[in-house]
Each structure stands twice: as C-alpha cells, then as structure tokens.
GROMACS .gro file of C-alpha atoms in nm:
model
  449
    1MET     CA    1 -10.021  -7.857  -2.388
    2ILE     CA    2  -9.650  -7.875  -2.298
    3ASN     CA    3  -9.605  -8.199  -2.495
    4PHE     CA    4  -9.761  -8.043  -2.805
    5LEU     CA    5  -9.539  -7.733  -2.775
    6LYS     CA    6  -9.226  -7.947  -2.730
    7SER     CA    7  -9.313  -8.152  -3.037
    8LEU     CA    8  -9.373  -7.834  -3.237
    9VAL     CA    9  -9.039  -7.666  -3.165
   10ASN     CA   10  -8.843  -7.989  -3.196
   11SER     CA   11  -8.973  -8.027  -3.552
   12ALA     CA   12  -8.814  -7.696  -3.661
   13PRO     CA   13  -8.512  -7.739  -3.896
   14VAL     CA   14  -8.313  -7.459  -3.726
   15ASP     CA   15  -8.021  -7.436  -3.485
   16PHE     CA   16  -8.224  -7.286  -3.203
   17ILE     CA   17  -8.590  -7.196  -3.152
   18GLU     CA   18  -8.785  -7.090  -2.847
   19LEU     CA   19  -9.156  -7.025  -2.790
   20ARG     CA   20  -9.319  -6.806  -2.527
   21ILE     CA   21  -9.694  -6.793  -2.469
   22GLU     CA   22  -9.835  -6.543  -2.220
   23LYS     CA   23 -10.173  -6.456  -2.076
   24ILE     CA   24 -10.165  -6.126  -1.886
   25ILE     CA   25 -10.454  -5.987  -1.684
   26THR     CA   26 -10.413  -5.630  -1.560
   27GLN     CA   27 -10.659  -5.471  -1.317
   28LYS     CA   28 -10.634  -5.112  -1.193
   29ILE     CA   29 -10.831  -4.868  -0.985
   30SER     CA   30 -10.738  -4.499  -1.005
   31THR     CA   31 -10.865  -4.286  -0.718
   32ILE     CA   32 -10.850  -3.908  -0.668
   33ILE     CA   33 -10.887  -3.776  -0.313
   34LYS     CA   34 -10.945  -3.412  -0.216
   35ASN     CA   35 -11.008  -3.270   0.130
   36GLY     CA   36 -11.023  -3.616   0.280
   37SER     CA   37 -11.295  -3.743   0.043
   38ILE     CA   38 -11.290  -3.953  -0.273
   39VAL     CA   39 -11.398  -3.741  -0.571
   40GLU     CA   40 -11.332  -3.987  -0.854
   41ILE     CA   41 -11.284  -4.362  -0.898
   42ILE     CA   42 -11.186  -4.509  -1.237
   43PRO     CA   43 -11.167  -4.890  -1.270
   44PHE     CA   44 -10.974  -5.045  -1.558
   45ALA     CA   45 -10.899  -5.401  -1.665
   46ASN     CA   46 -10.766  -5.574  -1.973
   47LEU     CA   47 -10.671  -5.918  -2.097
   48ASP     CA   48 -10.370  -5.965  -2.326
   49ILE     CA   49 -10.278  -6.304  -2.477
   50GLY     CA   50 -10.008  -6.375  -2.732
   51CYS     CA   51  -9.716  -6.589  -2.841
   52SER     CA   52  -9.370  -6.530  -2.985
   53PHE     CA   53  -9.102  -6.737  -3.154
   54ARG     CA   54  -8.735  -6.651  -3.156
   55ILE     CA   55  -8.506  -6.832  -3.401
   56ASN     CA   56  -8.126  -6.838  -3.423
   57HIS     CA   57  -7.999  -7.012  -3.735
   58LYS     CA   58  -7.659  -6.991  -3.904
   59ASN     CA   59  -7.569  -6.672  -3.715
   60ARG     CA   60  -7.897  -6.505  -3.811
   61ARG     CA   61  -8.172  -6.409  -3.568
   62PHE     CA   62  -8.546  -6.385  -3.621
   63PHE     CA   63  -8.832  -6.289  -3.391
   64ILE     CA   64  -9.204  -6.308  -3.463
   65SER     CA   65  -9.499  -6.246  -3.231
   66SER     CA   66  -9.875  -6.269  -3.265
   67PRO     CA   67 -10.184  -6.226  -3.047
   68LEU     CA   68 -10.399  -6.524  -2.951
   69SER     CA   69 -10.768  -6.559  -2.870
   70GLU     CA   70 -10.690  -6.805  -2.589
   71ILE     CA   71 -10.371  -6.925  -2.426
   72ASN     CA   72 -10.434  -7.273  -2.572
   73ASP     CA   73 -10.512  -7.143  -2.923
   74ILE     CA   74 -10.317  -7.430  -3.084
   75LYS     CA   75 -10.426  -7.349  -3.438
   76HIS     CA   76 -10.294  -6.993  -3.430
   77ILE     CA   77  -9.978  -7.095  -3.242
   78THR     CA   78  -9.908  -7.347  -3.519
   79ASN     CA   79  -9.976  -7.089  -3.793
   80THR     CA   80  -9.737  -6.845  -3.625
   81PHE     CA   81  -9.475  -7.119  -3.602
   82TYR     CA   82  -9.487  -7.181  -3.977
   83SER     CA   83  -9.486  -6.806  -4.045
   84ALA     CA   84  -9.168  -6.781  -3.838
   85LEU     CA   85  -9.003  -7.057  -4.041
   86GLN     CA   86  -9.109  -6.890  -4.365
   87ILE     CA   87  -8.962  -6.556  -4.254
   88ALA     CA   88  -8.635  -6.728  -4.164
   89LYS     CA   89  -8.627  -6.894  -4.505
   90LYS     CA   90  -8.705  -6.576  -4.703
   91THR     CA   91  -8.457  -6.351  -4.521
   92ARG     CA   92  -8.142  -6.555  -4.565
   93GLU     CA   93  -7.941  -6.249  -4.662
   94GLN     CA   94  -8.038  -6.058  -4.345
   95LYS     CA   95  -7.880  -6.091  -4.004
   96SER     CA   96  -8.205  -6.027  -3.822
   97ALA     CA   97  -8.576  -5.974  -3.878
   98THR     CA   98  -8.862  -5.884  -3.643
   99LEU     CA   99  -9.233  -5.906  -3.720
  100LEU     CA  100  -9.547  -5.846  -3.516
  101ILE     CA  101  -9.853  -6.012  -3.667
  102GLU     CA  102 -10.173  -5.826  -3.580
  103PRO     CA  103 -10.459  -6.002  -3.764
  104LYS     CA  104 -10.711  -5.907  -3.497
  105LYS     CA  105 -10.754  -5.686  -3.194
  106ASN     CA  106 -10.501  -5.808  -2.940
  107ILE     CA  107 -10.628  -5.647  -2.621
  108GLN     CA  108 -10.961  -5.755  -2.484
  109THR     CA  109 -11.146  -5.555  -2.221
  110ILE     CA  110 -11.260  -5.737  -1.911
  111HIS     CA  111 -11.587  -5.625  -1.760
  112GLU     CA  112 -11.521  -5.431  -1.440
  113ASN     CA  113 -11.716  -5.696  -1.247
  114ALA     CA  114 -11.406  -5.912  -1.298
  115LEU     CA  115 -11.217  -5.694  -1.049
  116ASN     CA  116 -11.221  -5.972  -0.795
  117GLY     CA  117 -10.937  -6.052  -0.560
  118PHE     CA  118 -10.808  -5.698  -0.596
  119ASN     CA  119 -10.515  -5.598  -0.379
  120LEU     CA  120 -10.696  -5.302  -0.219
  121ARG     CA  121 -11.070  -5.269  -0.178
  122ILE     CA  122 -11.263  -4.947  -0.233
  123GLU     CA  123 -11.354  -4.958   0.135
  124ASP     CA  124 -10.983  -4.958   0.223
  125ILE     CA  125 -10.920  -4.656  -0.001
  126LYS     CA  126 -11.207  -4.466   0.159
  127GLU     CA  127 -11.053  -4.535   0.500
  128VAL     CA  128 -10.717  -4.402   0.383
  129ALA     CA  129 -10.881  -4.096   0.226
  130ARG     CA  130 -11.001  -3.968   0.563
  131ASP     CA  131 -10.638  -3.923   0.672
  132SER     CA  132 -10.520  -3.750   0.354
  133LYS     CA  133 -10.388  -3.397   0.406
  134PHE     CA  134 -10.338  -3.301   0.041
  135ARG     CA  135 -10.475  -3.387  -0.301
  136THR     CA  136 -10.389  -3.756  -0.322
  137ASP     CA  137 -10.388  -3.985  -0.625
  138ILE     CA  138 -10.383  -4.359  -0.561
  139ILE     CA  139 -10.343  -4.615  -0.841
  140THR     CA  140 -10.366  -4.979  -0.738
  141LYS     CA  141 -10.261  -5.250  -0.983
  142ASP     CA  142 -10.302  -5.627  -0.974
  143LEU     CA  143 -10.117  -5.808  -1.255
  144SER     CA  144 -10.145  -6.180  -1.322
  145LYS     CA  145  -9.927  -6.356  -1.582
  146THR     CA  146  -9.943  -6.718  -1.695
  147LYS     CA  147  -9.651  -6.819  -1.917
  148TYR     CA  148  -9.542  -7.124  -2.116
  149TYR     CA  149  -9.181  -7.150  -2.234
  150VAL     CA  150  -9.037  -7.422  -2.459
  151ASN     CA  151  -8.717  -7.447  -2.666
  152ASN     CA  152  -8.548  -7.717  -2.870
  153ARG     CA  153  -8.276  -7.764  -2.605
  154ASN     CA  154  -8.518  -7.958  -2.385
  155VAL     CA  155  -8.600  -7.660  -2.162
  156PHE     CA  156  -8.967  -7.608  -2.082
  157TYR     CA  157  -9.176  -7.469  -1.799
  158ARG     CA  158  -9.510  -7.321  -1.706
  159THR     CA  159  -9.532  -7.041  -1.451
  160HIS     CA  160  -9.808  -6.835  -1.296
  161ASP     CA  161  -9.695  -6.512  -1.132
  162ARG     CA  162  -9.886  -6.231  -0.968
  163SER     CA  163  -9.776  -5.886  -0.859
  164TYR     CA  164  -9.945  -5.613  -0.660
  165SER     CA  165  -9.851  -5.248  -0.660
  166ILE     CA  166  -9.971  -4.907  -0.546
  167ASP     CA  167  -9.866  -4.570  -0.685
  168LEU     CA  168  -9.914  -4.277  -0.445
  169THR     CA  169  -9.891  -3.906  -0.525
  170ILE     CA  170  -9.959  -3.610  -0.299
  171LYS     CA  171  -9.950  -3.262  -0.447
  172ASN     CA  172 -10.071  -2.906  -0.463
  173GLN     CA  173 -10.029  -2.640  -0.730
  174ASN     CA  174  -9.653  -2.601  -0.687
  175TRP     CA  175  -9.510  -2.935  -0.579
  176PHE     CA  176  -9.566  -3.309  -0.569
  177TYR     CA  177  -9.422  -3.616  -0.399
  178ASN     CA  178  -9.463  -3.962  -0.547
  179GLN     CA  179  -9.385  -4.311  -0.425
  180GLY     CA  180  -9.456  -4.662  -0.548
  181VAL     CA  181  -9.469  -4.981  -0.349
  182GLY     CA  182  -9.508  -5.334  -0.483
  183ARG     CA  183  -9.491  -5.701  -0.385
  184THR     CA  184  -9.481  -6.031  -0.570
  185ASP     CA  185  -9.566  -6.258  -0.276
  186ARG     CA  186  -9.887  -6.108  -0.132
  187PRO     CA  187 -10.144  -5.831  -0.173
  188LEU     CA  188 -10.075  -5.495  -0.015
  189THR     CA  189 -10.287  -5.370   0.273
  190SER     CA  190 -10.450  -5.041   0.367
  191ASN     CA  191 -10.198  -5.014   0.651
  192GLU     CA  192  -9.911  -5.023   0.400
  193VAL     CA  193 -10.080  -4.752   0.194
  194ARG     CA  194 -10.118  -4.540   0.505
  195GLU     CA  195  -9.755  -4.600   0.605
  196ASN     CA  196  -9.631  -4.487   0.264
  197LEU     CA  197  -9.857  -4.183   0.267
  198ASP     CA  198  -9.708  -4.099   0.607
  199ILE     CA  199  -9.361  -4.120   0.450
  200LEU     CA  200  -9.468  -3.873   0.181
  201ASN     CA  201  -9.635  -3.639   0.429
  202ALA     CA  202  -9.329  -3.652   0.656
  203LYS     CA  203  -9.120  -3.492   0.380
  204GLY     CA  204  -9.295  -3.169   0.480
  205THR     CA  205  -9.466  -2.887   0.295
  206PRO     CA  206  -9.207  -2.703   0.085
  207ILE     CA  207  -9.308  -2.344   0.163
  208ASN     CA  208  -9.068  -2.060   0.083
  209ARG     CA  209  -8.828  -2.279  -0.113
  210VAL     CA  210  -8.480  -2.154  -0.196
  211LEU     CA  211  -8.250  -2.210  -0.490
  212CYS     CA  212  -7.963  -2.439  -0.405
  213PRO     CA  213  -7.615  -2.323  -0.510
  214ASN     CA  214  -7.506  -2.432  -0.856
  215GLY     CA  215  -7.163  -2.574  -0.925
  216ASN     CA  216  -6.973  -2.839  -0.735
  217VAL     CA  217  -7.154  -2.912  -0.410
  218THR     CA  218  -7.154  -3.184  -0.145
  219VAL     CA  219  -7.481  -3.375  -0.178
  220VAL     CA  220  -7.654  -3.645   0.022
  221LEU     CA  221  -7.894  -3.876  -0.161
  222ASP     CA  222  -8.184  -4.045   0.017
  223PRO     CA  223  -8.217  -4.426  -0.023
  224GLN     CA  224  -8.458  -4.395  -0.316
  225ILE     CA  225  -8.229  -4.165  -0.514
  226THR     CA  226  -7.933  -4.386  -0.425
  227GLY     CA  227  -8.128  -4.670  -0.588
  228LEU     CA  228  -8.204  -4.455  -0.894
  229PHE     CA  229  -7.835  -4.359  -0.919
  230ILE     CA  230  -7.724  -4.723  -0.899
  231HIS     CA  231  -7.987  -4.839  -1.150
  232GLU     CA  232  -7.958  -4.567  -1.414
  233VAL     CA  233  -7.592  -4.478  -1.392
  234LEU     CA  234  -7.417  -4.803  -1.306
  235GLY     CA  235  -7.664  -5.087  -1.356
  236HIS     CA  236  -7.738  -5.020  -1.723
  237LEU     CA  237  -7.368  -5.007  -1.805
  238LEU     CA  238  -7.329  -5.351  -1.653
  239GLU     CA  239  -7.600  -5.505  -1.871
  240ALA     CA  240  -7.375  -5.687  -2.115
  241ASP     CA  241  -7.575  -5.599  -2.427
  242ASN     CA  242  -7.539  -5.228  -2.345
  243ARG     CA  243  -7.161  -5.256  -2.328
  244ARG     CA  244  -7.162  -5.345  -2.699
  245LEU     CA  245  -7.320  -5.010  -2.785
  246GLY     CA  246  -7.033  -4.786  -2.678
  247ASN     CA  247  -6.681  -4.755  -2.548
  248ARG     CA  248  -6.687  -4.915  -2.203
  249ASP     CA  249  -6.323  -5.019  -2.190
  250TRP     CA  250  -6.291  -4.921  -1.826
  251LEU     CA  251  -6.569  -5.170  -1.736
  252GLU     CA  252  -6.337  -5.470  -1.719
  253ILE     CA  253  -6.381  -5.741  -1.458
  254GLY     CA  254  -6.126  -5.698  -1.178
  255ARG     CA  255  -6.079  -5.323  -1.228
  256ARG     CA  256  -6.126  -5.086  -0.934
  257VAL     CA  257  -6.400  -4.838  -1.017
  258ALA     CA  258  -6.512  -4.717  -0.671
  259PRO     CA  259  -6.396  -4.690  -0.307
  260ASP     CA  260  -6.353  -5.020  -0.123
  261PHE     CA  261  -6.668  -4.967   0.087
  262ILE     CA  262  -6.892  -4.982  -0.224
  263THR     CA  263  -7.062  -5.314  -0.304
  264VAL     CA  264  -7.350  -5.334  -0.552
  265VAL     CA  265  -7.573  -5.639  -0.603
  266ASP     CA  266  -7.849  -5.742  -0.842
  267ASN     CA  267  -8.060  -6.018  -0.689
  268PRO     CA  268  -8.379  -6.149  -0.857
  269ASN     CA  269  -8.429  -6.399  -0.574
  270LEU     CA  270  -8.524  -6.154  -0.297
  271LYS     CA  271  -8.848  -6.278  -0.145
  272GLY     CA  272  -9.148  -6.073  -0.247
  273GLU     CA  273  -8.964  -5.776  -0.399
  274TYR     CA  274  -9.120  -5.617  -0.705
  275GLY     CA  275  -8.829  -5.706  -0.935
  276SER     CA  276  -8.807  -6.069  -0.822
  277TYR     CA  277  -8.857  -6.372  -1.047
  278LYS     CA  278  -8.743  -6.736  -1.051
  279ILE     CA  279  -8.681  -6.807  -1.420
  280ASP     CA  280  -8.598  -6.558  -1.693
  281ASP     CA  281  -8.754  -6.539  -2.040
  282GLU     CA  282  -8.488  -6.769  -2.185
  283GLY     CA  283  -8.567  -7.050  -1.943
  284ILE     CA  284  -8.264  -6.982  -1.721
  285GLN     CA  285  -8.273  -6.995  -1.341
  286ALA     CA  286  -8.233  -6.642  -1.207
  287ARG     CA  287  -7.933  -6.586  -0.982
  288GLU     CA  288  -7.774  -6.319  -0.768
  289VAL     CA  289  -7.486  -6.122  -0.922
  290HIS     CA  290  -7.234  -5.903  -0.740
  291LEU     CA  291  -7.174  -5.617  -0.982
  292LEU     CA  292  -6.921  -5.435  -0.764
  293LYS     CA  293  -6.750  -5.599  -0.470
  294ASN     CA  294  -6.546  -5.377  -0.237
  295GLY     CA  295  -6.515  -5.120  -0.517
  296VAL     CA  296  -6.393  -5.369  -0.777
  297LEU     CA  297  -6.595  -5.462  -1.086
  298TYR     CA  298  -6.695  -5.818  -1.010
  299GLY     CA  299  -6.972  -5.924  -1.249
  300MET     CA  300  -7.211  -5.834  -1.529
  301LEU     CA  301  -7.566  -5.926  -1.622
  302HIS     CA  302  -7.597  -6.165  -1.915
  303SER     CA  303  -7.839  -6.331  -2.152
  304ARG     CA  304  -7.761  -6.649  -2.347
  305ASP     CA  305  -7.641  -6.439  -2.640
  306THR     CA  306  -7.413  -6.201  -2.450
  307ALA     CA  307  -7.271  -6.482  -2.239
  308LEU     CA  308  -7.185  -6.682  -2.551
  309SER     CA  309  -7.018  -6.384  -2.718
  310GLU     CA  310  -6.806  -6.309  -2.408
  311GLY     CA  311  -6.721  -6.669  -2.325
  312THR     CA  312  -6.902  -6.679  -1.992
  313VAL     CA  313  -7.228  -6.816  -1.849
  314THR     CA  314  -7.568  -6.650  -1.854
  315THR     CA  315  -7.692  -6.504  -1.526
  316GLY     CA  316  -8.065  -6.546  -1.593
  317HIS     CA  317  -8.127  -6.175  -1.663
  318ALA     CA  318  -8.295  -6.194  -2.007
  319ARG     CA  319  -8.640  -6.040  -1.964
  320ALA     CA  320  -8.919  -5.915  -2.189
  321ILE     CA  321  -9.204  -5.688  -2.088
  322ASN     CA  322  -9.450  -5.919  -2.266
  323TRP     CA  323  -9.490  -6.158  -2.560
  324ARG     CA  324  -9.456  -5.877  -2.819
  325TYR     CA  325  -9.086  -5.827  -2.746
  326PRO     CA  326  -8.772  -6.042  -2.750
  327PRO     CA  327  -8.595  -6.076  -2.416
  328ILE     CA  328  -8.302  -5.842  -2.354
  329VAL     CA  329  -8.063  -5.808  -2.062
  330ARG     CA  330  -8.244  -5.638  -1.772
  331MET     CA  331  -8.191  -5.570  -1.405
  332SER     CA  332  -8.414  -5.708  -1.127
  333ASN     CA  333  -8.358  -5.584  -0.769
  334THR     CA  334  -8.043  -5.369  -0.782
  335TYR     CA  335  -7.900  -5.206  -0.472
  336LEU     CA  336  -7.600  -5.067  -0.290
  337MET     CA  337  -7.518  -5.264   0.024
  338ASN     CA  338  -7.577  -5.099   0.359
  339GLY     CA  339  -7.315  -4.893   0.543
  340ASN     CA  340  -7.268  -4.812   0.910
  341LEU     CA  341  -7.316  -4.434   0.943
  342PRO     CA  342  -7.633  -4.295   1.105
  343PHE     CA  343  -7.786  -4.020   0.893
  344GLU     CA  344  -7.700  -3.751   1.149
  345GLN     CA  345  -7.335  -3.853   1.135
  346LEU     CA  346  -7.340  -3.868   0.754
  347ILE     CA  347  -7.427  -3.497   0.733
  348SER     CA  348  -7.259  -3.376   1.053
  349ASP     CA  349  -6.942  -3.240   0.890
  350ILE     CA  350  -7.114  -3.071   0.593
  351LYS     CA  351  -7.081  -2.694   0.628
  352GLU     CA  352  -7.301  -2.629   0.325
  353GLY     CA  353  -7.457  -2.887   0.098
  354VAL     CA  354  -7.789  -3.019  -0.022
  355TYR     CA  355  -8.002  -3.326   0.059
  356LEU     CA  356  -8.197  -3.476  -0.232
  357PHE     CA  357  -8.511  -3.681  -0.169
  358GLY     CA  358  -8.767  -3.856  -0.387
  359PRO     CA  359  -8.658  -3.972  -0.734
  360ARG     CA  360  -8.795  -3.777  -1.028
  361GLY     CA  361  -8.596  -3.930  -1.314
  362GLY     CA  362  -8.253  -4.020  -1.440
  363MET     CA  363  -8.056  -4.104  -1.750
  364LEU     CA  364  -7.710  -4.171  -1.884
  365PHE     CA  365  -7.616  -3.968  -2.192
  366GLY     CA  366  -7.279  -4.067  -2.331
  367LYS     CA  367  -7.042  -4.056  -2.036
  368LYS     CA  368  -7.252  -3.808  -1.838
  369PHE     CA  369  -7.542  -3.891  -1.608
  370PHE     CA  370  -7.835  -3.679  -1.492
  371ILE     CA  371  -8.032  -3.761  -1.177
  372SER     CA  372  -8.328  -3.546  -1.065
  373SER     CA  373  -8.512  -3.525  -0.733
  374GLN     CA  374  -8.867  -3.437  -0.637
  375GLY     CA  375  -8.734  -3.206  -0.368
  376GLY     CA  376  -8.441  -3.114  -0.149
  377ARG     CA  377  -8.323  -2.953   0.173
  378MET     CA  378  -8.024  -2.731   0.229
  379ILE     CA  379  -7.766  -2.872   0.470
  380ARG     CA  380  -7.604  -2.603   0.684
  381ASN     CA  381  -7.351  -2.680   0.956
  382GLY     CA  382  -7.460  -3.044   0.972
  383MET     CA  383  -7.835  -2.976   0.992
  384LEU     CA  384  -8.124  -2.997   0.745
  385ARG     CA  385  -8.259  -2.646   0.682
  386GLU     CA  386  -8.463  -2.478   0.405
  387TYR     CA  387  -8.653  -2.666   0.137
  388THR     CA  388  -8.523  -2.630  -0.218
  389TYR     CA  389  -8.678  -2.666  -0.558
  390PRO     CA  390  -8.630  -3.001  -0.737
  391ILE     CA  391  -8.264  -3.055  -0.814
  392THR     CA  392  -8.059  -3.227  -1.083
  393ILE     CA  393  -7.709  -3.358  -1.026
  394THR     CA  394  -7.480  -3.441  -1.316
  395GLY     CA  395  -7.130  -3.570  -1.376
  396GLU     CA  396  -6.921  -3.852  -1.520
  397LEU     CA  397  -6.969  -4.194  -1.366
  398GLN     CA  398  -6.600  -4.276  -1.320
  399GLU     CA  399  -6.543  -3.954  -1.127
  400ALA     CA  400  -6.869  -3.966  -0.931
  401LEU     CA  401  -6.813  -4.314  -0.789
  402PHE     CA  402  -6.481  -4.211  -0.636
  403LYS     CA  403  -6.643  -3.898  -0.492
  404ILE     CA  404  -6.867  -4.109  -0.267
  405LYS     CA  405  -6.728  -4.039   0.080
  406GLY     CA  406  -6.979  -4.204   0.309
  407ILE     CA  407  -7.274  -4.444   0.314
  408GLY     CA  408  -7.548  -4.457   0.575
  409ASN     CA  409  -7.709  -4.742   0.764
  410ASP     CA  410  -8.067  -4.661   0.656
  411PHE     CA  411  -8.097  -4.920   0.378
  412LEU     CA  412  -8.432  -4.936   0.195
  413ILE     CA  413  -8.538  -5.095  -0.132
  414PHE     CA  414  -8.825  -4.965  -0.344
  415GLY     CA  415  -9.028  -5.091  -0.638
  416GLY     CA  416  -9.382  -5.081  -0.769
  417GLY     CA  417  -9.628  -4.816  -0.871
  418GLU     CA  418  -9.673  -4.699  -1.228
  419GLY     CA  419  -9.300  -4.673  -1.295
  420GLY     CA  420  -9.044  -4.930  -1.397
  421CYS     CA  421  -8.750  -4.971  -1.628
  422GLY     CA  422  -8.802  -4.863  -1.991
  423LYS     CA  423  -8.495  -4.992  -2.172
  424LEU     CA  424  -8.539  -5.000  -2.552
  425GLY     CA  425  -8.906  -4.910  -2.519
  426GLN     CA  426  -9.000  -5.212  -2.306
  427PHE     CA  427  -9.179  -5.012  -2.034
  428PRO     CA  428  -9.262  -5.058  -1.752
  429LEU     CA  429  -9.060  -5.365  -1.656
  430PRO     CA  430  -9.103  -5.442  -1.282
  431VAL     CA  431  -8.776  -5.367  -1.100
  432SER     CA  432  -8.670  -5.257  -0.754
  433SER     CA  433  -8.371  -5.049  -0.652
  434GLY     CA  434  -8.234  -4.901  -0.335
  435GLY     CA  435  -7.958  -4.873  -0.082
  436PRO     CA  436  -7.870  -4.643   0.208
  437SER     CA  437  -7.825  -4.267   0.200
  438ILE     CA  438  -7.488  -4.171   0.048
  439LYS     CA  439  -7.269  -3.862   0.059
  440ILE     CA  440  -7.098  -3.743  -0.260
  441GLU     CA  441  -6.849  -3.457  -0.244
  442GLY     CA  442  -6.797  -3.209  -0.526
  443ILE     CA  443  -7.074  -3.318  -0.760
  444GLN     CA  444  -7.223  -3.069  -1.007
  445VAL     CA  445  -7.567  -2.943  -0.903
  446VAL     CA  446  -7.815  -2.753  -1.119
  447ASP     CA  447  -8.161  -2.625  -1.031
  448PHE     CA  448  -8.446  -2.812  -1.196
  449LEU     CA  449  -8.745  -2.577  -1.227
   0.00000   0.00000   0.00000
C-alpha cells in the first residue's frame, strides 16, 4: 500500500503534494442517571473513511478530499488524485482552491454489536450510578484512527492511534458542573470515573448563591480555568497562522510579556495525555515548545507553511480534525508551569475577591478576552465563603498577564470529554490544558446569568 501511494504522489508534476488517508471508528455510550439508577442508555458508533490531497505549486495552494469505501480503495484514491491535478490545472489564476467530493454517503453506521473493547462497560457505569448524588450524564467515547501519510519529499508513515474519554455532568434545575477526562495510552476505569465524579461533587451544592461584585476585582482561577485562560487567550495568539490575521506586533520573540515567574509550554509528547501525538498531519515529528519562558516570549507553534514564511523551522503542530480538512496550526497539551504557593497562602491576603472554578467557555475578540466559569466562591478575609453564580472575567491580554501576582503549587492538566478545540470549524480537536491556580489582581468581573 505504501509503495503504491509513494509512486502515485511522486508522479505528480507539481512542486509539492501530500496525501492523507484515514479510517476513523468512533464508539459512544450516553448514559443518564437519576436517583442512583440508570434511566437511559444510548449506544452510538460510526465508521468514517476518506482521503485528501494537498498541492502547493507555483505559490498556489489546492486541497481536495473525498470519502472512500475502504481504506485501501485504490481506485477511488487514484481518481481523487487525478481530480486534484485537474483542479490545480484549471485554477491557475487562483491562489487557492478547496473541494470536498461527496459522490456517496461518507459515514457508515456500525452495528452496536461492534461496541467491543469499549473503555467502560455498562456494568461499570451501573456501579458508578449507585454512588451518584445528582442527575448525572456520562458519555464514554472510544476513538480509533488508522492513518497513511505520503508526500513527494520522501516522507511517509502509517500510524494507528486510539483515544479514550469520558464526559461527566452533574446538575439540577439551576446549576451544573461538567468535567472531561481522556487518555491516549490506555482505557479509563470505573475508579477514574468515580474519582472525577467525586471532584465534581466536592465543589458543593450552590444553594443561596450571591452576585459577585462587578468591576475590577482580585480573582483566583482554579487549574482548569487557568488552562482555559492559557489556551484561549495566549495559546491561539502564538499559533503562527493566527498572527497573520491581525496586529500582533507585541508578540515578538524575546519581548517580555509577563512576570518572570510565568512559563508556558506546549508539549505533544506528554505520555498518555489527551492532546498527545507523535507525528503531525504534515509528517513532522511533534516537539515540545516553550511559548513563554520566565515571562519572555520564547517560541511559537508552526506548520511547514508558517515556518517557511517566517524563516524558521516547523514545530510539528499542523493538525487536522479528519481527512475532510487541511492541517492548520494547532495546540496539543498547553499549560502554565507549576508554582510554589499552597492554595491557602495564595488567597490568604485577599480581603475581598472571587474564586472561579470549572471552565464554561472562553474566547478572544480583538484584543479583549472573555473567560467564563461554571461557578464561583466569594473570598473574604482569605477564606472561601458564599457560592456565586457563574462568572465571566474580561480584559486585555497584555494587561492581564502582568496582573498575575501569584501561582499555586496545585498543578493539574485536563483533556477529554465531548469538548476540544474548535479553531476554524475543526471541532473537536483533542487537546489538553492546565496549570496551577493563579491569582490575578484588578481584573474586570461581570456576572454571567
């Protein structure tokens, strides 16, 4: 198979061509638990097979993708190859062209009897259900991907990767807490589900919630929201293709952009983490990148294209959600390095502030960011007090980074569940993010009802 694919791409009269072929099997079980008993179980599985060609020729770019009946559907792969060359020939006056060929149904349903080797058995879920205190939704997912990659620069490989994740939600009529957990090195166990449910239950029942003060407030972010902050607010700006889209002049290598105790890393080589991978979708070995080092901008994430345009080397961060899309610069496991302050010490000098826990969402809009929590607690005289409604913090990145006044020693990294990164519509890409709890002084807080 590899020899045929190599011969095919090497016959193309273009500057550069690459081929990806993927076979993706997704299996899910959605479970609803009420009063300690399972009330609904919904199994789901699908098979998705396709190929894509990406061509760069005389400063023009072309991308074409098509479904396949089998991963070794040589006839249709060859037809798609010639279609790609024809598109490149007919669109000489264009700088780029993208086409998705859909001659037949591209998603095939697998009979639910194929749910073998699943990461969590129904018996395990029933065991967990007995300990559930609230309405609990559990979604388990087992994703298997076989991929061939070949280009005309003598790069080729075949990989088979598998990931396991669980999405947990506990809720009642007025509130919810959600958490995802995922691994790429082994299935998850019922004990891990129970441990994560315990984490959600330990957040407490938010009865008699209060409104937190609006305006500039001292806030403390839990490790999950720290990870969301780093991913959404800083990480995306340091994806080199994003820098082209706006004025990011202050993001120059060697410039101080944060206090000297801030170091941020993106590392796709962490063992077993949900955002980990060995080779990116351009055939490049994935490598660790220090984005900030001691508060100084130290590195950026690159694809072949962005590295070439900026005169540097690619970092192996070109990723695509599946065969339908071209690879773009994406994060993997992105996190703030651990600090040395115990949580009690981190909040001890706060006369009045707010503690945010559980990520609800985040975005960067122009120069302003918005980060929302699932819940919060008032901090009064160095102690956690009343529960608050979900909270949104907002501000400008440059200012916010320098307002970080302390980082904890409670480092955690999270990934998995139904979420992921959704850059340019490629959702949900498996990523992880995290760090320790951090204290930010004078950040703008608004209620999120």
